[in-house]
């Protein structure tokens, strides 16, 4: 069991309505009764339609809320169907996922993600930047090259680095029930930290989360890998029972 602060971040994706507050409520109650809030940080990134409602209804602030993407423009503008980082912050979000592969897949470039990060940081949101290789890139042994490119083009030294968390999500692992071998995963997490420290000439290593098919059954596999600072959990975060079991089993 480690005393290091670990992040358990849920990414609800396109899921949930007002009745889904019961999920947050159950997680929050469990957290208050059973967990050491100094060691564990729980963040739920929910659809924009639910942020304000959940924020108002939550009795305690033990769980933080996050958004899942934003428009890159900092102010109001003619961008039908979009919301910017400032509007999300005003709704009650403190975190935002950016660069998720599901958005990269529909055209988000590293360049655009960098502008989004700038905008999110200006609005005082903490960024969870997703990086990761596709199966094709993995097979052609381009993983390290892809990760380096994503890190160096999405982040810059003059950004507030203390407000950027990296989530390593191999694209082929998302929703597939496939995870890396332990040695391979360790090597990649080391590489991300090394590359970041080298590129931005900082002594402070970034927080690196792992995401991709994390569930209550396989979480124990990750416990010995102390380099991982937490998890970005998709499908399993849509159920209070599974999300709580993930945290429980991680520390078992
Ligand atoms: P799954 O946990 O459903 O594989 O999703 C991972 C993810 O995309 C989190 O951002």
Short mmCIF file of C-alpha atoms and ligand atoms in Angstrom, two decimals:
data_model
loop_
_atom_site.label_atom_id
_atom_site.label_comp_id
_atom_site.label_asym_id
_atom_site.label_seq_id
_atom_site.Cartn_x
_atom_site.Cartn_y
_atom_site.Cartn_z
CA UNK A 1 0.00 0.00 0.00
CA UNK A 2 1.40 3.35 -1.01
CA UNK A 3 1.01 6.71 0.69
CA UNK A 4 1.62 8.63 -2.49
CA UNK A 5 -1.36 10.63 -3.76
CA UNK A 6 -3.20 8.65 -6.41
CA UNK A 7 -5.75 9.99 -8.87
CA UNK A 8 -8.88 8.09 -9.82
CA UNK A 9 -10.45 10.00 -12.68
CA UNK A 10 -13.69 8.93 -14.31
CA UNK A 11 -14.40 9.85 -17.91
CA UNK A 12 -18.12 9.37 -18.40
CA UNK A 13 -17.91 10.19 -22.12
CA UNK A 14 -21.42 10.60 -23.63
CA UNK A 15 -23.31 9.12 -20.69
CA UNK A 16 -25.65 10.26 -17.97
CA UNK A 17 -28.63 12.38 -17.06
CA UNK A 18 -29.86 14.11 -13.90
CA UNK A 19 -30.70 10.77 -12.27
CA UNK A 20 -27.03 9.79 -12.60
CA UNK A 21 -26.34 12.00 -9.60
CA UNK A 22 -26.95 8.84 -7.56
CA UNK A 23 -23.68 7.46 -8.95
CA UNK A 24 -21.68 10.47 -7.74
CA UNK A 25 -23.52 10.40 -4.45
CA UNK A 26 -22.66 6.75 -3.79
CA UNK A 27 -19.00 7.29 -4.67
CA UNK A 28 -18.87 10.41 -2.53
CA UNK A 29 -20.45 8.67 0.47
CA UNK A 30 -18.04 5.78 0.17
CA UNK A 31 -15.14 8.17 -0.12
CA UNK A 32 -16.13 10.14 2.98
CA UNK A 33 -16.67 7.00 5.10
CA UNK A 34 -13.80 4.81 3.98
CA UNK A 35 -10.98 6.61 2.28
CA UNK A 36 -8.11 8.82 3.24
CA UNK A 37 -8.71 12.00 1.32
CA UNK A 38 -5.03 12.94 1.69
CA UNK A 39 -3.98 9.94 -0.41
CA UNK A 40 -6.73 9.72 -2.97
CA UNK A 41 -8.11 12.28 -5.39
CA UNK A 42 -11.36 11.45 -7.15
CA UNK A 43 -12.39 13.46 -10.20
CA UNK A 44 -15.39 12.77 -12.40
CA UNK A 45 -15.40 14.23 -15.89
CA UNK A 46 -19.05 14.32 -16.88
CA UNK A 47 -21.01 15.73 -19.83
CA UNK A 48 -21.29 19.54 -19.89
CA UNK A 49 -25.06 19.26 -19.35
CA UNK A 50 -24.50 17.82 -15.87
CA UNK A 51 -21.61 19.83 -14.40
CA UNK A 52 -23.61 22.68 -12.88
CA UNK A 53 -26.39 20.40 -11.65
CA UNK A 54 -23.98 18.00 -9.94
CA UNK A 55 -21.95 20.84 -8.47
CA UNK A 56 -25.08 22.34 -6.86
CA UNK A 57 -26.31 19.00 -5.54
CA UNK A 58 -23.05 17.75 -4.05
CA UNK A 59 -23.03 18.24 -0.30
CA UNK A 60 -19.31 17.75 0.11
CA UNK A 61 -16.54 18.78 -2.23
CA UNK A 62 -14.57 15.55 -1.81
CA UNK A 63 -15.13 14.74 -5.48
CA UNK A 64 -14.02 17.25 -8.09
CA UNK A 65 -15.79 17.70 -11.38
CA UNK A 66 -14.25 17.97 -14.80
CA UNK A 67 -15.27 18.48 -18.42
CA UNK A 68 -14.18 16.36 -21.37
CA UNK A 69 -13.30 18.90 -24.06
CA UNK A 70 -13.80 22.55 -24.99
CA UNK A 71 -13.63 24.89 -27.94
CA UNK A 72 -10.23 26.53 -28.32
CA UNK A 73 -11.55 30.09 -28.42
CA UNK A 74 -11.17 31.93 -25.13
CA UNK A 75 -14.17 34.28 -25.42
CA UNK A 76 -17.74 34.12 -26.67
CA UNK A 77 -17.93 33.70 -30.43
CA UNK A 78 -19.86 32.39 -33.43
CA UNK A 79 -19.18 28.69 -32.81
CA UNK A 80 -22.50 26.90 -32.92
CA UNK A 81 -22.81 24.02 -30.50
CA UNK A 82 -19.58 24.76 -28.65
CA UNK A 83 -18.57 25.89 -25.18
CA UNK A 84 -15.27 27.39 -24.13
CA UNK A 85 -13.09 26.68 -21.09
CA UNK A 86 -14.29 29.78 -19.25
CA UNK A 87 -17.92 28.66 -19.53
CA UNK A 88 -16.99 25.22 -18.18
CA UNK A 89 -15.11 26.75 -15.28
CA UNK A 90 -18.17 28.91 -14.54
CA UNK A 91 -20.35 25.78 -14.53
CA UNK A 92 -18.27 24.24 -11.76
CA UNK A 93 -15.55 22.27 -13.53
CA UNK A 94 -12.06 22.35 -12.08
CA UNK A 95 -10.52 19.87 -14.49
CA UNK A 96 -10.73 19.22 -18.21
CA UNK A 97 -9.72 16.27 -20.36
CA UNK A 98 -8.07 17.45 -23.58
CA UNK A 99 -6.62 15.55 -26.51
CA UNK A 100 -8.67 12.40 -25.95
CA UNK A 101 -8.11 9.95 -28.80
CA UNK A 102 -11.85 9.90 -29.52
CA UNK A 103 -11.52 13.61 -30.39
CA UNK A 104 -8.16 13.23 -32.12
CA UNK A 105 -9.87 10.57 -34.28
CA UNK A 106 -12.33 13.17 -35.60
CA UNK A 107 -9.67 15.68 -36.51
CA UNK A 108 -8.13 17.30 -33.41
CA UNK A 109 -4.47 18.00 -34.09
CA UNK A 110 -1.67 18.49 -31.58
CA UNK A 111 -1.62 22.15 -32.65
CA UNK A 112 -5.30 22.63 -31.85
CA UNK A 113 -4.96 20.75 -28.56
CA UNK A 114 -2.15 23.11 -27.54
CA UNK A 115 -4.41 26.14 -28.11
CA UNK A 116 -7.13 24.42 -26.06
CA UNK A 117 -4.64 23.81 -23.25
CA UNK A 118 -3.65 27.50 -23.29
CA UNK A 119 -7.29 28.48 -23.07
CA UNK A 120 -8.11 25.99 -20.30
CA UNK A 121 -5.13 27.13 -18.21
CA UNK A 122 -6.17 30.77 -18.67
CA UNK A 123 -9.54 29.80 -17.22
CA UNK A 124 -7.80 28.16 -14.29
CA UNK A 125 -8.79 24.60 -15.18
CA UNK A 126 -6.34 21.77 -14.52
CA UNK A 127 -5.72 19.94 -17.77
CA UNK A 128 -5.66 16.16 -18.15
CA UNK A 129 -3.85 15.77 -21.46
CA UNK A 130 -4.38 12.42 -23.16
CA UNK A 131 -1.58 10.98 -25.25
CA UNK A 132 -1.13 7.51 -26.70
CA UNK A 133 -0.34 5.49 -29.77
CA UNK A 134 -2.71 3.68 -32.12
CA UNK A 135 -2.39 -0.04 -32.80
CA UNK A 136 -0.82 0.69 -36.19
CA UNK A 137 1.78 2.95 -34.57
CA UNK A 138 2.48 0.34 -31.90
CA UNK A 139 2.93 -2.39 -34.51
CA UNK A 140 5.35 -0.25 -36.48
CA UNK A 141 7.29 0.50 -33.27
CA UNK A 142 6.49 4.20 -33.31
CA UNK A 143 5.13 4.46 -29.76
CA UNK A 144 7.98 6.55 -28.33
CA UNK A 145 8.11 8.80 -31.38
CA UNK A 146 4.35 9.45 -31.21
CA UNK A 147 4.43 10.17 -27.48
CA UNK A 148 7.36 12.55 -27.86
CA UNK A 149 5.59 14.43 -30.64
CA UNK A 150 2.38 14.69 -28.62
CA UNK A 151 4.21 15.93 -25.52
CA UNK A 152 6.41 18.45 -27.30
CA UNK A 153 3.68 19.87 -29.53
CA UNK A 154 0.78 20.04 -27.07
CA UNK A 155 2.71 21.45 -24.11
CA UNK A 156 5.11 24.39 -23.98
CA UNK A 157 7.52 25.56 -21.32
CA UNK A 158 5.72 28.84 -20.75
CA UNK A 159 2.46 27.12 -19.80
CA UNK A 160 1.69 26.59 -16.14
CA UNK A 161 3.12 23.08 -16.02
CA UNK A 162 1.90 22.47 -12.48
CA UNK A 163 -1.66 22.48 -13.87
CA UNK A 164 -1.08 19.82 -16.52
CA UNK A 165 -1.53 16.12 -15.80
CA UNK A 166 -0.69 13.60 -18.51
CA UNK A 167 -2.86 10.56 -19.15
CA UNK A 168 -1.21 7.81 -21.14
CA UNK A 169 -4.00 6.04 -23.00
CA UNK A 170 -2.90 3.60 -25.69
CA UNK A 171 -5.69 3.97 -28.24
CA UNK A 172 -5.85 0.22 -28.87
CA UNK A 173 -6.47 -0.39 -25.18
CA UNK A 174 -9.53 1.84 -24.86
CA UNK A 175 -12.71 -0.21 -24.43
CA UNK A 176 -10.93 -3.33 -25.71
CA UNK A 177 -10.10 -5.16 -22.48
CA UNK A 178 -6.48 -5.28 -23.62
CA UNK A 179 -3.70 -3.92 -21.44
CA UNK A 180 0.06 -3.74 -21.74
CA UNK A 181 2.55 -6.01 -20.10
CA UNK A 182 3.85 -4.59 -16.85
CA UNK A 183 7.45 -4.09 -18.06
CA UNK A 184 6.30 -2.35 -21.22
CA UNK A 185 3.98 -0.05 -19.30
CA UNK A 186 6.72 0.87 -16.80
CA UNK A 187 9.10 1.66 -19.64
CA UNK A 188 6.56 3.94 -21.31
CA UNK A 189 5.66 5.81 -18.10
CA UNK A 190 9.39 6.35 -17.47
CA UNK A 191 9.84 7.57 -21.00
CA UNK A 192 6.99 10.10 -20.69
CA UNK A 193 8.41 11.48 -17.45
CA UNK A 194 11.96 11.56 -18.85
CA UNK A 195 10.90 13.26 -22.08
CA UNK A 196 8.84 15.84 -20.23
CA UNK A 197 11.63 16.75 -17.79
CA UNK A 198 14.12 16.97 -20.64
CA UNK A 199 11.93 19.01 -22.98
CA UNK A 200 10.71 21.54 -20.44
CA UNK A 201 13.95 21.67 -18.44
CA UNK A 202 12.14 21.20 -15.17
CA UNK A 203 13.10 19.18 -12.13
CA UNK A 204 9.52 18.39 -11.35
CA UNK A 205 8.25 15.21 -12.95
CA UNK A 206 4.71 15.32 -14.35
CA UNK A 207 1.87 13.29 -12.93
CA UNK A 208 1.15 10.47 -15.35
CA UNK A 209 -2.12 8.54 -15.24
CA UNK A 210 -2.87 5.35 -17.14
CA UNK A 211 -6.10 4.88 -19.07
CA UNK A 212 -7.45 2.01 -21.17
CA UNK A 213 -9.73 -0.83 -20.07
CA UNK A 214 -9.08 -0.26 -16.37
CA UNK A 215 -11.64 -2.21 -14.35
CA UNK A 216 -12.23 -3.72 -10.93
CA UNK A 217 -10.77 -7.05 -12.05
CA UNK A 218 -7.48 -5.88 -13.53
CA UNK A 219 -6.69 -2.90 -11.26
CA UNK A 220 -4.57 -5.03 -8.92
CA UNK A 221 -2.15 -5.55 -11.80
CA UNK A 222 -1.28 -1.84 -11.63
CA UNK A 223 -0.78 -1.57 -7.85
CA UNK A 224 2.94 -2.51 -7.86
CA UNK A 225 3.74 -0.01 -10.62
CA UNK A 226 4.43 2.94 -8.35
CA UNK A 227 5.39 5.18 -11.28
CA UNK A 228 1.71 5.44 -12.24
CA UNK A 229 0.10 8.38 -10.45
CA UNK A 230 -3.45 7.28 -11.08
CA UNK A 231 -6.01 6.15 -13.61
CA UNK A 232 -8.35 7.55 -16.22
CA UNK A 233 -11.31 5.22 -16.24
CA UNK A 234 -13.96 5.16 -18.98
CA UNK A 235 -16.70 2.54 -19.01
CA UNK A 236 -16.19 1.35 -15.43
CA UNK A 237 -16.63 4.88 -14.06
CA UNK A 238 -20.26 4.88 -15.17
CA UNK A 239 -21.10 2.50 -12.31
CA UNK A 240 -20.60 3.49 -8.66
CA UNK A 241 -20.14 -0.17 -7.74
CA UNK A 242 -17.37 -0.75 -10.28
CA UNK A 243 -15.64 2.58 -9.62
CA UNK A 244 -15.60 1.97 -5.86
CA UNK A 245 -14.38 -1.61 -6.41
CA UNK A 246 -11.51 -0.27 -8.52
CA UNK A 247 -10.32 1.96 -5.67
CA UNK A 248 -10.89 -0.77 -3.07
CA UNK A 249 -9.06 -3.45 -5.04
CA UNK A 250 -6.17 -1.16 -5.90
CA UNK A 251 -5.31 -0.87 -2.20
CA UNK A 252 -6.14 -4.47 -1.24
P1 LIG B 1 -12.24 2.53 -21.02
O1 LIG B 1 -11.86 2.54 -19.57
O2 LIG B 1 -13.69 2.33 -21.25
O3 LIG B 1 -11.35 1.63 -21.81
O4 LIG B 1 -11.95 4.03 -21.57
C1 LIG B 1 -10.76 4.62 -21.31
C2 LIG B 1 -10.86 6.05 -21.67
O5 LIG B 1 -11.01 6.40 -22.82
C3 LIG B 1 -10.78 7.04 -20.59
O6 LIG B 1 -10.57 8.32 -21.08
#
